[in-house]
PDB file of C-alpha atoms in Angstrom:
ATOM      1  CA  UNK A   1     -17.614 -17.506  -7.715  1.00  0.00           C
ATOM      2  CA  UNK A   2     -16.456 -18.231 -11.694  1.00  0.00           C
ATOM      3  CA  UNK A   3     -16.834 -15.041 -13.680  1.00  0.00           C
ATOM      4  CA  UNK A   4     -18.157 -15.260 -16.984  1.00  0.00           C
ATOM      5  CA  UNK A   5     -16.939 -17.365 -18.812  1.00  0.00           C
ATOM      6  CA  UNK A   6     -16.484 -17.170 -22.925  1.00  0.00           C
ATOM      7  CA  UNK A   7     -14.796 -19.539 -25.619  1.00  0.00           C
ATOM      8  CA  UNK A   8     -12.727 -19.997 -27.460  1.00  0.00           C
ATOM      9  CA  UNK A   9     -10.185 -17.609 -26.021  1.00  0.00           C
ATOM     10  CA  UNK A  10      -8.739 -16.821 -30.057  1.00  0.00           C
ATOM     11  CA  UNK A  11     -10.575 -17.977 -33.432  1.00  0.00           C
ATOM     12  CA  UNK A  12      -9.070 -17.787 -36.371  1.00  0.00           C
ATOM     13  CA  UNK A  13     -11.601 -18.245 -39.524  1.00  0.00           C
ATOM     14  CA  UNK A  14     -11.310 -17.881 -43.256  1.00  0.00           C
ATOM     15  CA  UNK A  15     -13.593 -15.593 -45.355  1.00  0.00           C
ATOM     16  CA  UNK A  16     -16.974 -17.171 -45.863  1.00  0.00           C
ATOM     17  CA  UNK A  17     -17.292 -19.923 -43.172  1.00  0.00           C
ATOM     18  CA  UNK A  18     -18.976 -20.102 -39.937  1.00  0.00           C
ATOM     19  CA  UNK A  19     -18.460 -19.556 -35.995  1.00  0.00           C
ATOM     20  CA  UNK A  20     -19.816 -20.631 -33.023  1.00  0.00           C
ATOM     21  CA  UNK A  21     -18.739 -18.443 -29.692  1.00  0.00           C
ATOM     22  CA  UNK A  22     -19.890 -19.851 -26.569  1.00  0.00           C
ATOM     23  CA  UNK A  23     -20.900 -18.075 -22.991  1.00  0.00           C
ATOM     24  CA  UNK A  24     -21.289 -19.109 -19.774  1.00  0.00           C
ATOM     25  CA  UNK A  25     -23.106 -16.321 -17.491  1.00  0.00           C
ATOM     26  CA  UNK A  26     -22.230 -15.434 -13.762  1.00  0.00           C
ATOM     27  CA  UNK A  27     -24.527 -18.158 -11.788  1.00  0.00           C
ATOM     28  CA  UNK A  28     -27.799 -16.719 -10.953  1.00  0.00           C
ATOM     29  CA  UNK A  29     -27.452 -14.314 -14.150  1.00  0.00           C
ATOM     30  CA  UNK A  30     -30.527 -14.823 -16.301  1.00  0.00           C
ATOM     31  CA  UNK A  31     -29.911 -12.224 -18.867  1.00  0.00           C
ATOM     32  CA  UNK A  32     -27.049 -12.745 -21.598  1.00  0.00           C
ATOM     33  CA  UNK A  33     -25.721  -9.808 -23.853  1.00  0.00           C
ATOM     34  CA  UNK A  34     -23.278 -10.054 -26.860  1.00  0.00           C
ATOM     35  CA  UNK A  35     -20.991  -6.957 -28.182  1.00  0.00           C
ATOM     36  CA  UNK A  36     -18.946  -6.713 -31.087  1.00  0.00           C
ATOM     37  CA  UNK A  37     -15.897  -4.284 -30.201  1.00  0.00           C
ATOM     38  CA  UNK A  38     -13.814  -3.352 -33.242  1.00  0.00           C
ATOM     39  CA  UNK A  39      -9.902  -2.342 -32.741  1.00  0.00           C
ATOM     40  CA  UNK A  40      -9.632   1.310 -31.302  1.00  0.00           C
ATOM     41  CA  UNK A  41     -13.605   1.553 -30.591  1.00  0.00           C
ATOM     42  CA  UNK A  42     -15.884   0.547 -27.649  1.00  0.00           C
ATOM     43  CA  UNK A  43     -18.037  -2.423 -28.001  1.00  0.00           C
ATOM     44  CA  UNK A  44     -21.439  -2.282 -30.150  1.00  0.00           C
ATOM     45  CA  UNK A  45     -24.757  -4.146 -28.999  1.00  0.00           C
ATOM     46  CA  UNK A  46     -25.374  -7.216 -30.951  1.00  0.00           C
ATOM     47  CA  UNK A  47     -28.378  -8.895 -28.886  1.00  0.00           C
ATOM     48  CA  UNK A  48     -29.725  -9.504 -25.630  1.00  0.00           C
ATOM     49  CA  UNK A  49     -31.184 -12.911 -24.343  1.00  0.00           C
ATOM     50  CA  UNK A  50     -33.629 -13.474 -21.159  1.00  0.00           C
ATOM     51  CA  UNK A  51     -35.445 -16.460 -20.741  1.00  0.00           C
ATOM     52  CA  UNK A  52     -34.482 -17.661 -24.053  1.00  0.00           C
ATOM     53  CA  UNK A  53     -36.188 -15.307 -25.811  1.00  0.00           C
ATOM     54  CA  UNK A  54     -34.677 -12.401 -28.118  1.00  0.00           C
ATOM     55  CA  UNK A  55     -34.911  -9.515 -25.855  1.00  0.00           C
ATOM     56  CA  UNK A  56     -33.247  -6.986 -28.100  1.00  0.00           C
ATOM     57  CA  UNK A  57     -31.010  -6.823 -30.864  1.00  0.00           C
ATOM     58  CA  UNK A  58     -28.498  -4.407 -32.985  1.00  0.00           C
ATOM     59  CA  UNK A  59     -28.108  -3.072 -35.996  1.00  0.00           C
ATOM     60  CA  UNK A  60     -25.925  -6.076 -37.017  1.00  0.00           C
ATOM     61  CA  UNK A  61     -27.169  -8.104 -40.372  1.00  0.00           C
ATOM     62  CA  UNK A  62     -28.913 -11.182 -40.363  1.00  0.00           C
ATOM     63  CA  UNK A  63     -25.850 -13.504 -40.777  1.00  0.00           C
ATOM     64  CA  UNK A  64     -25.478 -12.561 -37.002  1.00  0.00           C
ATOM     65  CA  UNK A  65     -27.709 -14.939 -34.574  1.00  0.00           C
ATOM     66  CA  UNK A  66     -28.139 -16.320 -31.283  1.00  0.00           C
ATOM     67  CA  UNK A  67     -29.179 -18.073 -28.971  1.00  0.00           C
ATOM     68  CA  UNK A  68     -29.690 -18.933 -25.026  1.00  0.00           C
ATOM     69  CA  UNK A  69     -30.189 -22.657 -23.188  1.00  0.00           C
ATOM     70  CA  UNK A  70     -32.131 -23.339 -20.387  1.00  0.00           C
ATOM     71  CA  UNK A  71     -29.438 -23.530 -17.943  1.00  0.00           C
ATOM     72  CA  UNK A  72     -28.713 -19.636 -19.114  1.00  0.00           C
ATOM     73  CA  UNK A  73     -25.326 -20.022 -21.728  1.00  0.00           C
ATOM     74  CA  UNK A  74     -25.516 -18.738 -25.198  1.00  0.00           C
ATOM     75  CA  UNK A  75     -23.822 -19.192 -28.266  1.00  0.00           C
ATOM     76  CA  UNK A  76     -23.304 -16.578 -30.789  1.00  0.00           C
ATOM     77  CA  UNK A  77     -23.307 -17.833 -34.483  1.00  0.00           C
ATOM     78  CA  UNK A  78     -22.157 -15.975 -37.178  1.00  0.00           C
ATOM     79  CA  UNK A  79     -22.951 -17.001 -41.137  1.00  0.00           C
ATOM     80  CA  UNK A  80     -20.957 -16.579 -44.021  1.00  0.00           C
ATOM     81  CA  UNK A  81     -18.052 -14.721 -42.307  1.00  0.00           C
ATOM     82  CA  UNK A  82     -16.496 -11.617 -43.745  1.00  0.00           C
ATOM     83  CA  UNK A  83     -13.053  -9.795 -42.565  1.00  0.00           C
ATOM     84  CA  UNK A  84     -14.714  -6.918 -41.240  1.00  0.00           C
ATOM     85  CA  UNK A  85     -16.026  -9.412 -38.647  1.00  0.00           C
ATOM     86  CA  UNK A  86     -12.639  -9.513 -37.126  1.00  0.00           C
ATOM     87  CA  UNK A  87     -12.973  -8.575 -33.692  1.00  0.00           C
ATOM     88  CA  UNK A  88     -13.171  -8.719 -30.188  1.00  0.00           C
ATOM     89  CA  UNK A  89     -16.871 -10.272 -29.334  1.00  0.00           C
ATOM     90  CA  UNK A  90     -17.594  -9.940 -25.829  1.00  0.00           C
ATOM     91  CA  UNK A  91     -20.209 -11.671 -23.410  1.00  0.00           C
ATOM     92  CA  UNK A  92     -21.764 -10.206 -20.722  1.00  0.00           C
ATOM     93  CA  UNK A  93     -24.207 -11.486 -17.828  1.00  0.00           C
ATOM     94  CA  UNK A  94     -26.863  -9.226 -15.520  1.00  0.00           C
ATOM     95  CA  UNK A  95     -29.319 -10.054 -13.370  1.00  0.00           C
ATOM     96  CA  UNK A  96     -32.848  -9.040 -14.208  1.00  0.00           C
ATOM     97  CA  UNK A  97     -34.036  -4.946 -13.721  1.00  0.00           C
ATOM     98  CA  UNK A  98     -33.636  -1.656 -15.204  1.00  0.00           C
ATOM     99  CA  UNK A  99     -29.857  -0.377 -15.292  1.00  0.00           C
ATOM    100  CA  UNK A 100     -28.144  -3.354 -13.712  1.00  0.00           C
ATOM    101  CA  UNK A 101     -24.445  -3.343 -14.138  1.00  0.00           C
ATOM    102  CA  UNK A 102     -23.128  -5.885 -16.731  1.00  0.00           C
ATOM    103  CA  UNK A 103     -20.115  -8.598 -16.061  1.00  0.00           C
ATOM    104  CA  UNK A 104     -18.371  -9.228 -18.797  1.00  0.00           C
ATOM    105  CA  UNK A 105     -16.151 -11.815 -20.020  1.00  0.00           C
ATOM    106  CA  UNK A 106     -12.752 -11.567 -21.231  1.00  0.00           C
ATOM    107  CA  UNK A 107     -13.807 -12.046 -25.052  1.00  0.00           C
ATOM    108  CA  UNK A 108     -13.400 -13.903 -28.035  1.00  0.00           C
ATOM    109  CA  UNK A 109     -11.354 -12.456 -30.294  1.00  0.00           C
ATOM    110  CA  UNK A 110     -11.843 -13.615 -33.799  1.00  0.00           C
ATOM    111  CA  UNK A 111      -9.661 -12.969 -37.181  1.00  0.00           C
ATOM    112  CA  UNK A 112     -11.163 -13.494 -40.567  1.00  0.00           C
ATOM    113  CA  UNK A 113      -8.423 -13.880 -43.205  1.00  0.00           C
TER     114      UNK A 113
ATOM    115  CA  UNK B   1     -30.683   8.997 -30.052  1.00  0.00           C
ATOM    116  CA  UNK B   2     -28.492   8.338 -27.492  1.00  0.00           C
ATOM    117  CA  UNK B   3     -24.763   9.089 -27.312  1.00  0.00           C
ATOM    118  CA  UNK B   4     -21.353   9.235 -25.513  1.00  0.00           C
ATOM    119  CA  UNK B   5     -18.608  11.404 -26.590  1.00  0.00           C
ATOM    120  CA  UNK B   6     -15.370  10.603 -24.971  1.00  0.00           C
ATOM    121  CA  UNK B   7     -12.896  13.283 -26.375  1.00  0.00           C
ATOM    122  CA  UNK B   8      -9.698  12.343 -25.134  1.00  0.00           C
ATOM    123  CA  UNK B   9      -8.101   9.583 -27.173  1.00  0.00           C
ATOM    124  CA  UNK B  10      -5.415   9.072 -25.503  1.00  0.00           C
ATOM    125  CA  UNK B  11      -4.059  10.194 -22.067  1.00  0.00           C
ATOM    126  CA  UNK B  12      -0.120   9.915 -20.650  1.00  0.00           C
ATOM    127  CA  UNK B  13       0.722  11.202 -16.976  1.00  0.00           C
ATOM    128  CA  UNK B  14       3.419  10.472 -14.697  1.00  0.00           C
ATOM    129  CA  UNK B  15       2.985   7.904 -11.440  1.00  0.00           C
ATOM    130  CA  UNK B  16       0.847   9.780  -8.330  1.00  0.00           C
ATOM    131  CA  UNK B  17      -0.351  12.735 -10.301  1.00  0.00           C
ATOM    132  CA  UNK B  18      -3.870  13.275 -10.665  1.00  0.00           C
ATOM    133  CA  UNK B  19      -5.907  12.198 -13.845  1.00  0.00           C
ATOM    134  CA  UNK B  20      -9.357  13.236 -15.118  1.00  0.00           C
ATOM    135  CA  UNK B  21     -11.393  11.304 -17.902  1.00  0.00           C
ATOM    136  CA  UNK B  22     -14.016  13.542 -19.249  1.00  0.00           C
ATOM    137  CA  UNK B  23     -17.618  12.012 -20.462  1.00  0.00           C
ATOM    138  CA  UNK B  24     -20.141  13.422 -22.059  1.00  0.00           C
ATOM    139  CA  UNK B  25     -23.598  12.067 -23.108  1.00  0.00           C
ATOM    140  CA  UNK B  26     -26.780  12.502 -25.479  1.00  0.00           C
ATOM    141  CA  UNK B  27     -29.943  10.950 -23.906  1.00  0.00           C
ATOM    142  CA  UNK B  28     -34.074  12.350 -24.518  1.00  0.00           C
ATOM    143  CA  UNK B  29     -34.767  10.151 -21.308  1.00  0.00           C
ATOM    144  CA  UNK B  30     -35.707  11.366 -18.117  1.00  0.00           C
ATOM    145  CA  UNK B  31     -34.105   7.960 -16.536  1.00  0.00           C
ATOM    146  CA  UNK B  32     -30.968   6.771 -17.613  1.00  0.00           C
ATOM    147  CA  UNK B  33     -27.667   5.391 -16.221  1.00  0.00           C
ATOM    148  CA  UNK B  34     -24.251   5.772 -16.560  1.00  0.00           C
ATOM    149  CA  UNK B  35     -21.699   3.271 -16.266  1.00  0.00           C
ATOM    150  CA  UNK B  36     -17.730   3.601 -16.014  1.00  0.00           C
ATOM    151  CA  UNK B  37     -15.597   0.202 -17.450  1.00  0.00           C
ATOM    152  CA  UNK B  38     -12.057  -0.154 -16.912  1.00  0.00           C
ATOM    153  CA  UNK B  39     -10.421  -2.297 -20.456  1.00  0.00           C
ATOM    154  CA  UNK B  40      -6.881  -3.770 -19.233  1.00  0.00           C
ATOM    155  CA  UNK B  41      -5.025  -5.243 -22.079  1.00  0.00           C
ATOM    156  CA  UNK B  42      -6.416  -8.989 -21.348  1.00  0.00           C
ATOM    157  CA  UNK B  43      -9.223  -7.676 -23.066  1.00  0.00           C
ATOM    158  CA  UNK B  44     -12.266  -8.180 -19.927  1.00  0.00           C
ATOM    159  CA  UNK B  45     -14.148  -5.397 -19.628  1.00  0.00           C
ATOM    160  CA  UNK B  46     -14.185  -4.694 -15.463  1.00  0.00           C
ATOM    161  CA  UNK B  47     -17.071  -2.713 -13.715  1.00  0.00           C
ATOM    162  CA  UNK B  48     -16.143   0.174 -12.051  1.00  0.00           C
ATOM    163  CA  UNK B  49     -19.467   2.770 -11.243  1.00  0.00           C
ATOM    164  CA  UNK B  50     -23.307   2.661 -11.627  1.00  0.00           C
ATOM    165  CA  UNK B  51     -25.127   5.885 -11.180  1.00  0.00           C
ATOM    166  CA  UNK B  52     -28.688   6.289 -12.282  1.00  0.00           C
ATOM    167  CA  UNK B  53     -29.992   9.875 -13.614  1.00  0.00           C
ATOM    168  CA  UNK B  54     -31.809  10.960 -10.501  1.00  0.00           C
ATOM    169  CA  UNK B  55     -28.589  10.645  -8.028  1.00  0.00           C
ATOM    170  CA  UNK B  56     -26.281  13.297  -8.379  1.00  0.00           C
ATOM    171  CA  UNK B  57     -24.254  12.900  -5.517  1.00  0.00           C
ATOM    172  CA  UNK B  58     -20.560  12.604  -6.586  1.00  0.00           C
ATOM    173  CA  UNK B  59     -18.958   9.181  -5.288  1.00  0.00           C
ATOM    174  CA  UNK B  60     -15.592   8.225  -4.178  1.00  0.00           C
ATOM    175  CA  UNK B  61     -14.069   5.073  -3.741  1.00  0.00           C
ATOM    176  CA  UNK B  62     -10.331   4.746  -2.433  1.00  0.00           C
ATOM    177  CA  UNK B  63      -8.463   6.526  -5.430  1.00  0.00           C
ATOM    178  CA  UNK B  64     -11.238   6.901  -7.874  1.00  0.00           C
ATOM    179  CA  UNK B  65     -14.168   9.909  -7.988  1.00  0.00           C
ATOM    180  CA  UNK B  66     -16.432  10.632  -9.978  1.00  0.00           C
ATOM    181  CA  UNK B  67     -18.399  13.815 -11.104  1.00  0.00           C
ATOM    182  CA  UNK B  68     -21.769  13.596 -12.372  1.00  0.00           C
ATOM    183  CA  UNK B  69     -23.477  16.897 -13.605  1.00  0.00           C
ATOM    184  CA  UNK B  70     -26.684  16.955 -15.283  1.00  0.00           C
ATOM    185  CA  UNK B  71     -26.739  21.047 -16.253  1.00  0.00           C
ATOM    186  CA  UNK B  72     -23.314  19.464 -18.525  1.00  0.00           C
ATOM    187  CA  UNK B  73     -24.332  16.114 -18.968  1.00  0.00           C
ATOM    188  CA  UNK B  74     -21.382  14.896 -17.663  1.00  0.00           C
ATOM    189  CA  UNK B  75     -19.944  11.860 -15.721  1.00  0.00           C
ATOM    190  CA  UNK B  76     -16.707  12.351 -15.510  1.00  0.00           C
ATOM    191  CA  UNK B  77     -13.919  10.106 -14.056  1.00  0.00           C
ATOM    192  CA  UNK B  78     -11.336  10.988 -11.887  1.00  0.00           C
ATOM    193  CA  UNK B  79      -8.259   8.910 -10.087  1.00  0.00           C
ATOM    194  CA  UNK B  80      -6.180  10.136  -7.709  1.00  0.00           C
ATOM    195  CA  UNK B  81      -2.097   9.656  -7.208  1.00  0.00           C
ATOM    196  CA  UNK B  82      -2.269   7.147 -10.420  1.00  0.00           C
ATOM    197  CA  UNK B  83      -0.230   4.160 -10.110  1.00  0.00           C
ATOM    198  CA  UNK B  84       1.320   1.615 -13.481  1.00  0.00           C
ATOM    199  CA  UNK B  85      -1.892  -0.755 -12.787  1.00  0.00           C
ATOM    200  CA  UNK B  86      -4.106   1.841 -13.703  1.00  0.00           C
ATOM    201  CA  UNK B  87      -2.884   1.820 -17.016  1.00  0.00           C
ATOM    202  CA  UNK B  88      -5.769   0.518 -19.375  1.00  0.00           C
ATOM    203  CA  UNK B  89      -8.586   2.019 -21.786  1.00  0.00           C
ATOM    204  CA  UNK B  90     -11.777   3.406 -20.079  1.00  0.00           C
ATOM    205  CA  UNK B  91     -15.546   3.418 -21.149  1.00  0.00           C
ATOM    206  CA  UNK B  92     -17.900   5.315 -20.433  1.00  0.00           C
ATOM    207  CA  UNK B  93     -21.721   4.292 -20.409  1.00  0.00           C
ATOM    208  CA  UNK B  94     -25.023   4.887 -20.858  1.00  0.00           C
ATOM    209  CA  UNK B  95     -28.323   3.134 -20.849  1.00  0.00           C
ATOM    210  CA  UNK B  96     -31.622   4.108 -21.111  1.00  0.00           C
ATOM    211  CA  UNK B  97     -32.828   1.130 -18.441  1.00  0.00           C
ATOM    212  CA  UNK B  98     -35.160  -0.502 -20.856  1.00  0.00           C
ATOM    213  CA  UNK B  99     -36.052  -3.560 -21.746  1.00  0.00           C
ATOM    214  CA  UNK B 100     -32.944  -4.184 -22.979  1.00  0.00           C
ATOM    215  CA  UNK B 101     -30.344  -2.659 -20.741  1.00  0.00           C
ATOM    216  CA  UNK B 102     -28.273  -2.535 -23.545  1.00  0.00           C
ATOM    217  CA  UNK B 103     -25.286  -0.053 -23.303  1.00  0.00           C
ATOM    218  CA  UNK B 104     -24.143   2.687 -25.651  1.00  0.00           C
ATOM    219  CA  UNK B 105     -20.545   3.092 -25.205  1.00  0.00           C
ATOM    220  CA  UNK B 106     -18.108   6.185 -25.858  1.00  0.00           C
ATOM    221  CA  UNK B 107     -14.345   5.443 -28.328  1.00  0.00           C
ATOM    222  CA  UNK B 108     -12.482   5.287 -24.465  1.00  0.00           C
ATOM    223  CA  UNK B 109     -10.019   6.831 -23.447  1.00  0.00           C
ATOM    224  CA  UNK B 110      -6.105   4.888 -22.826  1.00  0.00           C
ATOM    225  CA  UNK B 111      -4.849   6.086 -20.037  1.00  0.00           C
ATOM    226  CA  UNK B 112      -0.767   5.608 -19.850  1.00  0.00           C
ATOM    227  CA  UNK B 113       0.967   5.729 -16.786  1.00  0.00           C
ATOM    228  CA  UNK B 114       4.420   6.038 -17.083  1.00  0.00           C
ATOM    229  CA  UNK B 115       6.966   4.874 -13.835  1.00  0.00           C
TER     230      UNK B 115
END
């Protein structure tokens, strides 16, 4: 069974535009969660989808946003980048309950210059 | 507010000796649960260890133990007779279960295994 599955693989953006990341969740994973992990720390909640719907979300600014499809990928947009957005932004896929284990994918790593 | 402190920055040891990772969390819940990710350089975080706060027993799988002690708050990590592949940065866990599941991760630890 395909893992999850993220792209691109390596972004590089320039100060002020936009980005699209994509993820594709383990099959029969309804529940989609983004992290941002800087260089030399572990990775910070951004937001959690199920169903579609916002289930949670970070303390990230509002240039940050997502969303999930019906068949369960998500996209992560971010607005107006800045270089202290450079990092490694990683998807991960549960299934549905209280303390399931996350899958995560191998990442989009993103530079801002 | 919740919280993981991983302490050790940075850990070297020599192939087959013995290697602890030390974990220690912050949590007001009464249910919780702690998770153990292995970071190799490709970046993926891998699953290694779910335990939720009402299961103390200590678990071992092949080369890897762990240690979870609520009086300490706790969870520590342990791998036998280390080997070159286990060479990678380690997070530690914790979530609160909720609606979220989102995870509060410790700073890691890289663990070095030299030949």
């Amino acid at each position: 069974d395909a893992g999850v599955t993220q792209s691109p693989t390596h972004l590089i953006k320039t100060r002020g535009q936009h980005v699209t990341l994509r993820c594709s969740p383990i099959s029969g994973h309804k529940s989609v969660s983004w992290y941002q992990q800087v260089l030399g720390q572990g990775p910070q909640f951004i937001f959690q989808y199920y169903e579609k719907e916002e289930r949670g979300r970070g303390n990230f600014p509002d240039r940050f946003s997502a969303r999930q499809f019906p068949n369960y990928s998500s996209e992560l947009n971010v607005n107006a980048l800045l270089l202290g957005d450079s990092a490694l932004y990683l998807c991960a896929s549960s299934l549905v309950g209280r303390g399931t284990e996350a899958f995560f994918g191998q990442g989009t790593r993103l530079t801002v210059v | 507010a919740q919280k993981v402190t991983q302490a050790q920055t940075e850990i070297s040891v020599v192939e087959k000796e013995d290697v602890t990772l030390d974990c220690v969390y912050e949590t007001r819940d009464t249910t919780y649960y702690l998770f153990w990710y292995k970071q190799p350089p490709s970046g993926e975080l891998v699953f290694l260890i779910r335990r939720n706060s009402f299961d103390e027993q200590n678990e071992i799988s092949g080369r890897y133990s762990w240690n979870f002690q609520k009086s300490t708050s706790s969870f520590n990590f342990t791998i036998t007779a280390s080997q070159v592949v286990d060479s990678a940065v380690y997070f530690c866990a914790l979530s609160d279960g909720g609606a979220t599941n989102k995870l509060i991760f410790g700073t890691g630890t890289l663990l070095a295994v030299q030949p």
